[in-house]
mmCIF file of N, CA and C in Angstrom:
data_model
loop_
_atom_site.group_PDB
_atom_site.id
_atom_site.type_symbol
_atom_site.label_atom_id
_atom_site.label_comp_id
_atom_site.label_asym_id
_atom_site.label_seq_id
_atom_site.Cartn_x
_atom_site.Cartn_y
_atom_site.Cartn_z
ATOM 1 N N MET A 1 -10.858 130.999 70.682
ATOM 2 C CA MET A 1 -9.875 130.368 71.539
ATOM 3 C C MET A 1 -10.278 128.905 71.707
ATOM 4 N N GLU A 2 -9.277 128.044 71.614
ATOM 5 C CA GLU A 2 -9.520 126.614 71.816
ATOM 6 C C GLU A 2 -8.530 126.119 72.869
ATOM 7 N N ILE A 3 -8.988 125.179 73.687
ATOM 8 C CA ILE A 3 -8.114 124.600 74.695
ATOM 9 C C ILE A 3 -8.117 123.082 74.526
ATOM 10 N N TRP A 4 -6.916 122.533 74.370
ATOM 11 C CA TRP A 4 -6.743 121.083 74.270
ATOM 12 C C TRP A 4 -6.595 120.546 75.683
ATOM 13 N N ILE A 5 -7.479 119.626 76.063
ATOM 14 C CA ILE A 5 -7.452 119.117 77.438
ATOM 15 C C ILE A 5 -7.569 117.604 77.491
ATOM 16 N N ASN A 6 -7.144 117.095 78.634
ATOM 17 C CA ASN A 6 -7.433 115.742 79.089
ATOM 18 C C ASN A 6 -8.250 115.968 80.365
ATOM 19 N N PRO A 7 -9.532 115.580 80.382
ATOM 20 C CA PRO A 7 -10.369 115.863 81.554
ATOM 21 C C PRO A 7 -9.828 115.283 82.861
ATOM 22 N N ALA A 8 -8.981 114.270 82.780
ATOM 23 C CA ALA A 8 -8.417 113.667 83.992
ATOM 24 C C ALA A 8 -7.258 114.485 84.566
ATOM 25 N N CYS A 9 -6.821 115.497 83.849
ATOM 26 C CA CYS A 9 -5.646 116.293 84.236
ATOM 27 C C CYS A 9 -6.046 117.467 85.124
ATOM 28 N N SER A 10 -5.435 117.567 86.294
ATOM 29 C CA SER A 10 -5.769 118.653 87.219
ATOM 30 C C SER A 10 -5.380 120.019 86.655
ATOM 31 N N LYS A 11 -4.293 120.111 85.904
ATOM 32 C CA LYS A 11 -3.884 121.388 85.300
ATOM 33 C C LYS A 11 -4.920 121.841 84.273
ATOM 34 N N CYS A 12 -5.490 120.869 83.539
ATOM 35 C CA CYS A 12 -6.536 121.192 82.562
ATOM 36 C C CYS A 12 -7.788 121.699 83.262
ATOM 37 N N ARG A 13 -8.182 121.021 84.305
ATOM 38 C CA ARG A 13 -9.376 121.444 85.053
ATOM 39 C C ARG A 13 -9.168 122.832 85.656
ATOM 40 N N SER A 14 -7.985 123.086 86.151
ATOM 41 C CA SER A 14 -7.675 124.393 86.725
ATOM 42 C C SER A 14 -7.738 125.481 85.652
ATOM 43 N N ALA A 15 -7.206 125.200 84.472
ATOM 44 C CA ALA A 15 -7.239 126.172 83.375
ATOM 45 C C ALA A 15 -8.683 126.465 82.960
ATOM 46 N N LEU A 16 -9.504 125.420 82.860
ATOM 47 C CA LEU A 16 -10.913 125.609 82.501
ATOM 48 C C LEU A 16 -11.633 126.454 83.550
ATOM 49 N N HIS A 17 -11.347 126.184 84.808
ATOM 50 C CA HIS A 17 -11.961 126.939 85.905
ATOM 51 C C HIS A 17 -11.613 128.426 85.789
ATOM 52 N N LEU A 18 -10.346 128.709 85.525
ATOM 53 C CA LEU A 18 -9.912 130.103 85.405
ATOM 54 C C LEU A 18 -10.542 130.765 84.182
ATOM 55 N N LEU A 19 -10.613 130.052 83.059
ATOM 56 C CA LEU A 19 -11.267 130.601 81.871
ATOM 57 C C LEU A 19 -12.724 130.936 82.172
ATOM 58 N N ASP A 20 -13.390 130.032 82.888
ATOM 59 C CA ASP A 20 -14.793 130.275 83.256
ATOM 60 C C ASP A 20 -14.924 131.473 84.189
ATOM 61 N N GLU A 21 -14.024 131.568 85.168
ATOM 62 C CA GLU A 21 -14.047 132.703 86.100
ATOM 63 C C GLU A 21 -13.900 134.032 85.367
ATOM 64 N N GLU A 22 -13.084 134.018 84.308
ATOM 65 C CA GLU A 22 -12.829 135.240 83.546
ATOM 66 C C GLU A 22 -13.894 135.489 82.487
ATOM 67 N N GLY A 23 -14.845 134.563 82.357
ATOM 68 C CA GLY A 23 -15.908 134.725 81.377
ATOM 69 C C GLY A 23 -15.444 134.581 79.942
ATOM 70 N N ALA A 24 -14.375 133.826 79.746
ATOM 71 C CA ALA A 24 -13.803 133.659 78.405
ATOM 72 C C ALA A 24 -14.689 132.786 77.530
ATOM 73 N N SER A 25 -14.661 133.077 76.253
ATOM 74 C CA SER A 25 -15.349 132.255 75.262
ATOM 75 C C SER A 25 -14.308 131.311 74.658
ATOM 76 N N TYR A 26 -14.561 130.020 74.740
ATOM 77 C CA TYR A 26 -13.580 129.051 74.254
ATOM 78 C C TYR A 26 -14.269 127.763 73.830
ATOM 79 N N THR A 27 -13.521 126.962 73.083
ATOM 80 C CA THR A 27 -13.967 125.642 72.660
ATOM 81 C C THR A 27 -13.041 124.621 73.299
ATOM 82 N N VAL A 28 -13.618 123.559 73.833
ATOM 83 C CA VAL A 28 -12.826 122.484 74.438
ATOM 84 C C VAL A 28 -12.564 121.408 73.402
ATOM 85 N N ARG A 29 -11.323 120.999 73.307
ATOM 86 C CA ARG A 29 -10.956 119.855 72.469
ATOM 87 C C ARG A 29 -10.353 118.794 73.364
ATOM 88 N N ARG A 30 -11.072 117.690 73.487
ATOM 89 C CA ARG A 30 -10.542 116.552 74.244
ATOM 90 C C ARG A 30 -9.626 115.788 73.297
ATOM 91 N N TYR A 31 -8.357 116.174 73.313
ATOM 92 C CA TYR A 31 -7.439 115.722 72.281
ATOM 93 C C TYR A 31 -7.102 114.228 72.332
ATOM 94 N N LEU A 32 -7.453 113.543 73.415
ATOM 95 C CA LEU A 32 -7.253 112.092 73.441
ATOM 96 C C LEU A 32 -8.337 111.388 72.632
ATOM 97 N N GLU A 33 -9.492 112.032 72.505
ATOM 98 C CA GLU A 33 -10.604 111.484 71.716
ATOM 99 C C GLU A 33 -10.614 112.075 70.304
ATOM 100 N N ASP A 34 -10.388 113.377 70.203
ATOM 101 C CA ASP A 34 -10.345 114.091 68.928
ATOM 102 C C ASP A 34 -8.867 114.381 68.652
ATOM 103 N N VAL A 35 -8.171 113.337 68.217
ATOM 104 C CA VAL A 35 -6.711 113.369 68.106
ATOM 105 C C VAL A 35 -6.271 114.328 66.991
ATOM 106 N N PRO A 36 -5.359 115.246 67.317
ATOM 107 C CA PRO A 36 -4.865 116.154 66.290
ATOM 108 C C PRO A 36 -4.012 115.414 65.255
ATOM 109 N N SER A 37 -4.160 115.845 64.014
ATOM 110 C CA SER A 37 -3.371 115.286 62.922
ATOM 111 C C SER A 37 -1.945 115.838 62.998
ATOM 112 N N PRO A 38 -1.020 115.208 62.283
ATOM 113 C CA PRO A 38 0.331 115.774 62.238
ATOM 114 C C PRO A 38 0.333 117.231 61.766
ATOM 115 N N ASP A 39 -0.508 117.573 60.798
ATOM 116 C CA ASP A 39 -0.556 118.966 60.328
ATOM 117 C C ASP A 39 -1.083 119.909 61.412
ATOM 118 N N GLU A 40 -2.077 119.463 62.182
ATOM 119 C CA GLU A 40 -2.584 120.293 63.275
ATOM 120 C C GLU A 40 -1.512 120.486 64.339
ATOM 121 N N ILE A 41 -0.754 119.449 64.616
ATOM 122 C CA ILE A 41 0.343 119.565 65.588
ATOM 123 C C ILE A 41 1.387 120.548 65.076
ATOM 124 N N ARG A 42 1.721 120.461 63.782
ATOM 125 C CA ARG A 42 2.675 121.417 63.200
ATOM 126 C C ARG A 42 2.158 122.854 63.356
ATOM 127 N N GLU A 43 0.873 123.054 63.086
ATOM 128 C CA GLU A 43 0.293 124.396 63.199
ATOM 129 C C GLU A 43 0.388 124.913 64.630
ATOM 130 N N VAL A 44 0.029 124.076 65.594
ATOM 131 C CA VAL A 44 0.095 124.503 66.995
ATOM 132 C C VAL A 44 1.540 124.761 67.414
ATOM 133 N N LEU A 45 2.457 123.941 66.953
ATOM 134 C CA LEU A 45 3.875 124.183 67.267
ATOM 135 C C LEU A 45 4.313 125.539 66.722
ATOM 136 N N GLY A 46 3.876 125.862 65.515
ATOM 137 C CA GLY A 46 4.202 127.171 64.946
ATOM 138 C C GLY A 46 3.628 128.300 65.777
ATOM 139 N N ARG A 47 2.399 128.113 66.248
ATOM 140 C CA ARG A 47 1.756 129.132 67.085
ATOM 141 C C ARG A 47 2.451 129.257 68.433
ATOM 142 N N LEU A 48 2.940 128.122 68.947
ATOM 143 C CA LEU A 48 3.650 128.128 70.231
ATOM 144 C C LEU A 48 5.071 128.669 70.096
ATOM 145 N N GLY A 49 5.641 128.523 68.899
ATOM 146 C CA GLY A 49 7.050 128.859 68.714
ATOM 147 C C GLY A 49 7.956 127.817 69.341
ATOM 148 N N LEU A 50 7.473 126.560 69.373
ATOM 149 C CA LEU A 50 8.219 125.472 70.008
ATOM 150 C C LEU A 50 8.445 124.328 69.027
ATOM 151 N N GLU A 51 9.277 123.403 69.431
ATOM 152 C CA GLU A 51 9.536 122.180 68.672
ATOM 153 C C GLU A 51 8.759 121.036 69.320
ATOM 154 N N PRO A 52 8.535 119.942 68.583
ATOM 155 C CA PRO A 52 7.726 118.853 69.148
ATOM 156 C C PRO A 52 8.294 118.272 70.436
ATOM 157 N N TRP A 53 9.596 118.208 70.553
ATOM 158 C CA TRP A 53 10.193 117.661 71.779
ATOM 159 C C TRP A 53 9.945 118.578 72.972
ATOM 160 N N ASP A 54 9.642 119.855 72.711
ATOM 161 C CA ASP A 54 9.353 120.801 73.796
ATOM 162 C C ASP A 54 7.988 120.545 74.430
ATOM 163 N N ILE A 55 7.072 119.900 73.694
ATOM 164 C CA ILE A 55 5.726 119.655 74.235
ATOM 165 C C ILE A 55 5.465 118.158 74.435
ATOM 166 N N THR A 56 6.533 117.365 74.456
ATOM 167 C CA THR A 56 6.385 115.920 74.629
ATOM 168 C C THR A 56 6.557 115.543 76.090
ATOM 169 N N ARG A 57 5.617 114.766 76.588
ATOM 170 C CA ARG A 57 5.670 114.255 77.953
ATOM 171 C C ARG A 57 6.542 113.000 77.939
ATOM 172 N N THR A 58 7.839 113.201 78.075
ATOM 173 C CA THR A 58 8.796 112.106 77.910
ATOM 174 C C THR A 58 8.784 111.102 79.058
ATOM 175 N N GLN A 59 8.082 111.413 80.145
ATOM 176 C CA GLN A 59 8.011 110.466 81.260
ATOM 177 C C GLN A 59 6.840 109.489 81.129
ATOM 178 N N GLU A 60 5.985 109.697 80.121
ATOM 179 C CA GLU A 60 4.864 108.781 79.892
ATOM 180 C C GLU A 60 5.395 107.418 79.443
ATOM 181 N N ALA A 61 4.635 106.384 79.744
ATOM 182 C CA ALA A 61 5.039 105.013 79.394
ATOM 183 C C ALA A 61 5.304 104.862 77.900
ATOM 184 N N ALA A 62 4.445 105.438 77.065
ATOM 185 C CA ALA A 62 4.623 105.301 75.613
ATOM 186 C C ALA A 62 5.936 105.931 75.161
ATOM 187 N N ALA A 63 6.299 107.055 75.743
ATOM 188 C CA ALA A 63 7.563 107.708 75.381
ATOM 189 C C ALA A 63 8.750 106.837 75.786
ATOM 190 N N LYS A 64 8.645 106.230 76.943
ATOM 191 C CA LYS A 64 9.724 105.344 77.395
ATOM 192 C C LYS A 64 9.819 104.123 76.507
ATOM 193 N N GLU A 65 8.666 103.546 76.140
ATOM 194 C CA GLU A 65 8.663 102.376 75.255
ATOM 195 C C GLU A 65 9.278 102.706 73.902
ATOM 196 N N LEU A 66 9.014 103.910 73.403
ATOM 197 C CA LEU A 66 9.565 104.330 72.115
ATOM 198 C C LEU A 66 11.025 104.776 72.215
ATOM 199 N N GLY A 67 11.510 104.963 73.438
ATOM 200 C CA GLY A 67 12.886 105.430 73.625
ATOM 201 C C GLY A 67 13.083 106.881 73.218
ATOM 202 N N MET A 68 12.034 107.688 73.352
ATOM 203 C CA MET A 68 12.077 109.062 72.865
ATOM 204 C C MET A 68 13.128 109.925 73.549
ATOM 205 N N LYS A 69 13.468 109.593 74.766
ATOM 206 C CA LYS A 69 14.487 110.369 75.483
ATOM 207 C C LYS A 69 15.792 110.423 74.685
ATOM 208 N N ASP A 70 16.034 109.365 73.912
ATOM 209 C CA ASP A 70 17.284 109.272 73.155
ATOM 210 C C ASP A 70 17.146 109.696 71.689
ATOM 211 N N TRP A 71 15.949 110.120 71.277
ATOM 212 C CA TRP A 71 15.767 110.547 69.892
ATOM 213 C C TRP A 71 16.497 111.866 69.654
ATOM 214 N N PRO A 72 17.065 112.031 68.471
ATOM 215 C CA PRO A 72 17.690 113.323 68.146
ATOM 216 C C PRO A 72 16.651 114.443 68.166
ATOM 217 N N ARG A 73 17.119 115.591 68.577
ATOM 218 C CA ARG A 73 16.252 116.778 68.612
ATOM 219 C C ARG A 73 16.798 117.766 67.591
ATOM 220 N N ASP A 74 16.517 117.452 66.328
ATOM 221 C CA ASP A 74 17.006 118.270 65.228
ATOM 222 C C ASP A 74 15.970 118.299 64.114
ATOM 223 N N ALA A 75 16.215 119.154 63.130
ATOM 224 C CA ALA A 75 15.254 119.347 62.041
ATOM 225 C C ALA A 75 14.957 118.043 61.306
ATOM 226 N N ALA A 76 15.957 117.191 61.143
ATOM 227 C CA ALA A 76 15.770 115.935 60.420
ATOM 228 C C ALA A 76 14.855 114.973 61.173
ATOM 229 N N SER A 77 14.745 115.128 62.478
ATOM 230 C CA SER A 77 13.932 114.229 63.316
ATOM 231 C C SER A 77 12.572 114.816 63.671
ATOM 232 N N ARG A 78 12.315 116.035 63.255
ATOM 233 C CA ARG A 78 11.087 116.736 63.649
ATOM 234 C C ARG A 78 9.826 115.953 63.281
ATOM 235 N N ASP A 79 9.750 115.468 62.054
ATOM 236 C CA ASP A 79 8.554 114.735 61.623
ATOM 237 C C ASP A 79 8.361 113.447 62.417
ATOM 238 N N ARG A 80 9.441 112.802 62.784
ATOM 239 C CA ARG A 80 9.347 111.581 63.595
ATOM 240 C C ARG A 80 8.657 111.894 64.925
ATOM 241 N N TRP A 81 9.056 112.990 65.553
ATOM 242 C CA TRP A 81 8.457 113.412 66.815
ATOM 243 C C TRP A 81 6.978 113.741 66.628
ATOM 244 N N ILE A 82 6.676 114.503 65.573
ATOM 245 C CA ILE A 82 5.284 114.909 65.318
ATOM 246 C C ILE A 82 4.412 113.684 65.066
ATOM 247 N N ASP A 83 4.916 112.745 64.282
ATOM 248 C CA ASP A 83 4.150 111.514 64.019
ATOM 249 C C ASP A 83 3.895 110.740 65.309
ATOM 250 N N ALA A 84 4.878 110.699 66.192
ATOM 251 C CA ALA A 84 4.704 109.998 67.475
ATOM 252 C C ALA A 84 3.640 110.684 68.326
ATOM 253 N N LEU A 85 3.607 112.017 68.324
ATOM 254 C CA LEU A 85 2.586 112.744 69.084
ATOM 255 C C LEU A 85 1.197 112.469 68.521
ATOM 256 N N ALA A 86 1.086 112.379 67.204
ATOM 257 C CA ALA A 86 -0.209 112.102 66.584
ATOM 258 C C ALA A 86 -0.654 110.661 66.863
ATOM 259 N N GLU A 87 0.292 109.739 66.892
ATOM 260 C CA GLU A 87 -0.033 108.339 67.173
ATOM 261 C C GLU A 87 -0.317 108.097 68.649
ATOM 262 N N HIS A 88 0.327 108.854 69.506
ATOM 263 C CA HIS A 88 0.208 108.698 70.960
ATOM 264 C C HIS A 88 -0.120 110.065 71.578
ATOM 265 N N PRO A 89 -1.351 110.550 71.411
ATOM 266 C CA PRO A 89 -1.669 111.912 71.863
ATOM 267 C C PRO A 89 -1.476 112.138 73.356
ATOM 268 N N LYS A 90 -1.447 111.075 74.137
ATOM 269 C CA LYS A 90 -1.213 111.243 75.572
ATOM 270 C C LYS A 90 0.156 111.876 75.844
ATOM 271 N N LEU A 91 1.033 111.824 74.851
ATOM 272 C CA LEU A 91 2.372 112.393 74.996
ATOM 273 C C LEU A 91 2.392 113.916 74.855
ATOM 274 N N ILE A 92 1.290 114.499 74.384
ATOM 275 C CA ILE A 92 1.243 115.945 74.190
ATOM 276 C C ILE A 92 1.035 116.653 75.533
ATOM 277 N N GLN A 93 1.917 117.603 75.803
ATOM 278 C CA GLN A 93 1.804 118.401 77.027
ATOM 279 C C GLN A 93 0.455 119.119 77.029
ATOM 280 N N ARG A 94 -0.111 119.290 78.178
ATOM 281 C CA ARG A 94 -1.443 119.874 78.290
ATOM 282 C C ARG A 94 -1.534 120.787 79.498
ATOM 283 N N PRO A 95 -2.510 121.657 79.485
ATOM 284 C CA PRO A 95 -3.384 122.044 78.383
ATOM 285 C C PRO A 95 -2.672 123.005 77.439
ATOM 286 N N ILE A 96 -3.136 123.054 76.214
ATOM 287 C CA ILE A 96 -2.640 124.022 75.231
ATOM 288 C C ILE A 96 -3.819 124.904 74.846
ATOM 289 N N ILE A 97 -3.598 126.212 74.943
ATOM 290 C CA ILE A 97 -4.624 127.184 74.544
ATOM 291 C C ILE A 97 -4.152 127.888 73.281
ATOM 292 N N THR A 98 -5.001 127.860 72.254
ATOM 293 C CA THR A 98 -4.737 128.652 71.064
ATOM 294 C C THR A 98 -5.462 129.980 71.249
ATOM 295 N N ALA A 99 -4.695 131.044 71.277
ATOM 296 C CA ALA A 99 -5.239 132.369 71.573
ATOM 297 C C ALA A 99 -5.836 133.016 70.327
ATOM 298 N N ASP A 100 -6.655 134.027 70.560
ATOM 299 C CA ASP A 100 -7.355 134.707 69.476
ATOM 300 C C ASP A 100 -6.416 135.442 68.517
ATOM 301 N N ASP A 101 -5.217 135.773 68.975
ATOM 302 C CA ASP A 101 -4.297 136.524 68.110
ATOM 303 C C ASP A 101 -3.445 135.625 67.215
ATOM 304 N N GLY A 102 -3.723 134.315 67.211
ATOM 305 C CA GLY A 102 -2.971 133.396 66.361
ATOM 306 C C GLY A 102 -1.798 132.722 67.052
ATOM 307 N N THR A 103 -1.557 133.068 68.309
ATOM 308 C CA THR A 103 -0.498 132.421 69.068
ATOM 309 C C THR A 103 -1.102 131.305 69.917
ATOM 310 N N ALA A 104 -0.277 130.653 70.697
ATOM 311 C CA ALA A 104 -0.742 129.610 71.609
ATOM 312 C C ALA A 104 0.178 129.585 72.817
ATOM 313 N N VAL A 105 -0.320 128.978 73.907
ATOM 314 C CA VAL A 105 0.477 128.803 75.120
ATOM 315 C C VAL A 105 0.213 127.426 75.702
ATOM 316 N N VAL A 106 1.237 126.875 76.333
ATOM 317 C CA VAL A 106 1.058 125.689 77.157
ATOM 318 C C VAL A 106 0.636 126.250 78.510
ATOM 319 N N ALA A 107 -0.617 126.012 78.866
ATOM 320 C CA ALA A 107 -1.247 126.717 79.990
ATOM 321 C C ALA A 107 -1.228 125.903 81.278
ATOM 322 N N ARG A 108 -0.037 125.565 81.748
ATOM 323 C CA ARG A 108 0.089 124.752 82.950
ATOM 324 C C ARG A 108 0.032 125.577 84.233
ATOM 325 N N THR A 109 0.060 126.908 84.088
ATOM 326 C CA THR A 109 -0.015 127.774 85.266
ATOM 327 C C THR A 109 -1.132 128.797 85.057
ATOM 328 N N ASP A 110 -1.607 129.373 86.147
ATOM 329 C CA ASP A 110 -2.619 130.433 86.057
ATOM 330 C C ASP A 110 -2.082 131.615 85.256
ATOM 331 N N GLU A 111 -0.787 131.909 85.415
ATOM 332 C CA GLU A 111 -0.185 133.026 84.684
ATOM 333 C C GLU A 111 -0.241 132.785 83.182
ATOM 334 N N ALA A 112 0.007 131.559 82.741
ATOM 335 C CA ALA A 112 -0.038 131.241 81.311
ATOM 336 C C ALA A 112 -1.459 131.355 80.771
ATOM 337 N N VAL A 113 -2.447 130.949 81.564
ATOM 338 C CA VAL A 113 -3.847 131.078 81.149
ATOM 339 C C VAL A 113 -4.194 132.552 81.009
ATOM 340 N N ARG A 114 -3.805 133.348 81.984
ATOM 341 C CA ARG A 114 -4.087 134.790 81.928
ATOM 342 C C ARG A 114 -3.365 135.435 80.729
ATOM 343 N N ASP A 115 -2.168 134.973 80.439
ATOM 344 C CA ASP A 115 -1.425 135.466 79.292
ATOM 345 C C ASP A 115 -2.219 135.198 78.003
ATOM 346 N N ALA A 116 -2.770 134.000 77.868
ATOM 347 C CA ALA A 116 -3.565 133.664 76.678
ATOM 348 C C ALA A 116 -4.803 134.544 76.584
ATOM 349 N N LEU A 117 -5.409 134.851 77.723
ATOM 350 C CA LEU A 117 -6.609 135.681 77.737
ATOM 351 C C LEU A 117 -6.324 137.114 77.282
ATOM 352 N N GLN A 118 -5.106 137.574 77.508
ATOM 353 C CA GLN A 118 -4.751 138.952 77.156
ATOM 354 C C GLN A 118 -4.310 139.095 75.705
ATOM 355 N N ARG A 119 -4.189 137.985 74.996
ATOM 356 C CA ARG A 119 -3.709 138.055 73.606
ATOM 357 C C ARG A 119 -4.820 138.375 72.645
#
């Protein structure tokens, strides 16, 4: 199990705390420092069953500067979104847990963290 975190994020700290309480074995990826490649983002999106716009923090300054709110959300625009997430990792929703069964969850709630632990 791997968890993508920003240490400054309270949701990330809460998820780590819950993982520790449950005695889970996991690897921490500080994705702002160890930036995921476009292919890694594609893989995680596949595991999540989501599209890149579903995990984009559109209220971040970089998203506003890029005008992402107005970008098309279709198959033809998918790579554009993924490239933007790789270039601006702060735009990636967090935390993301890749579960042992090959799936992943955006673990913003205790329930989502527990869901990942049960997979």
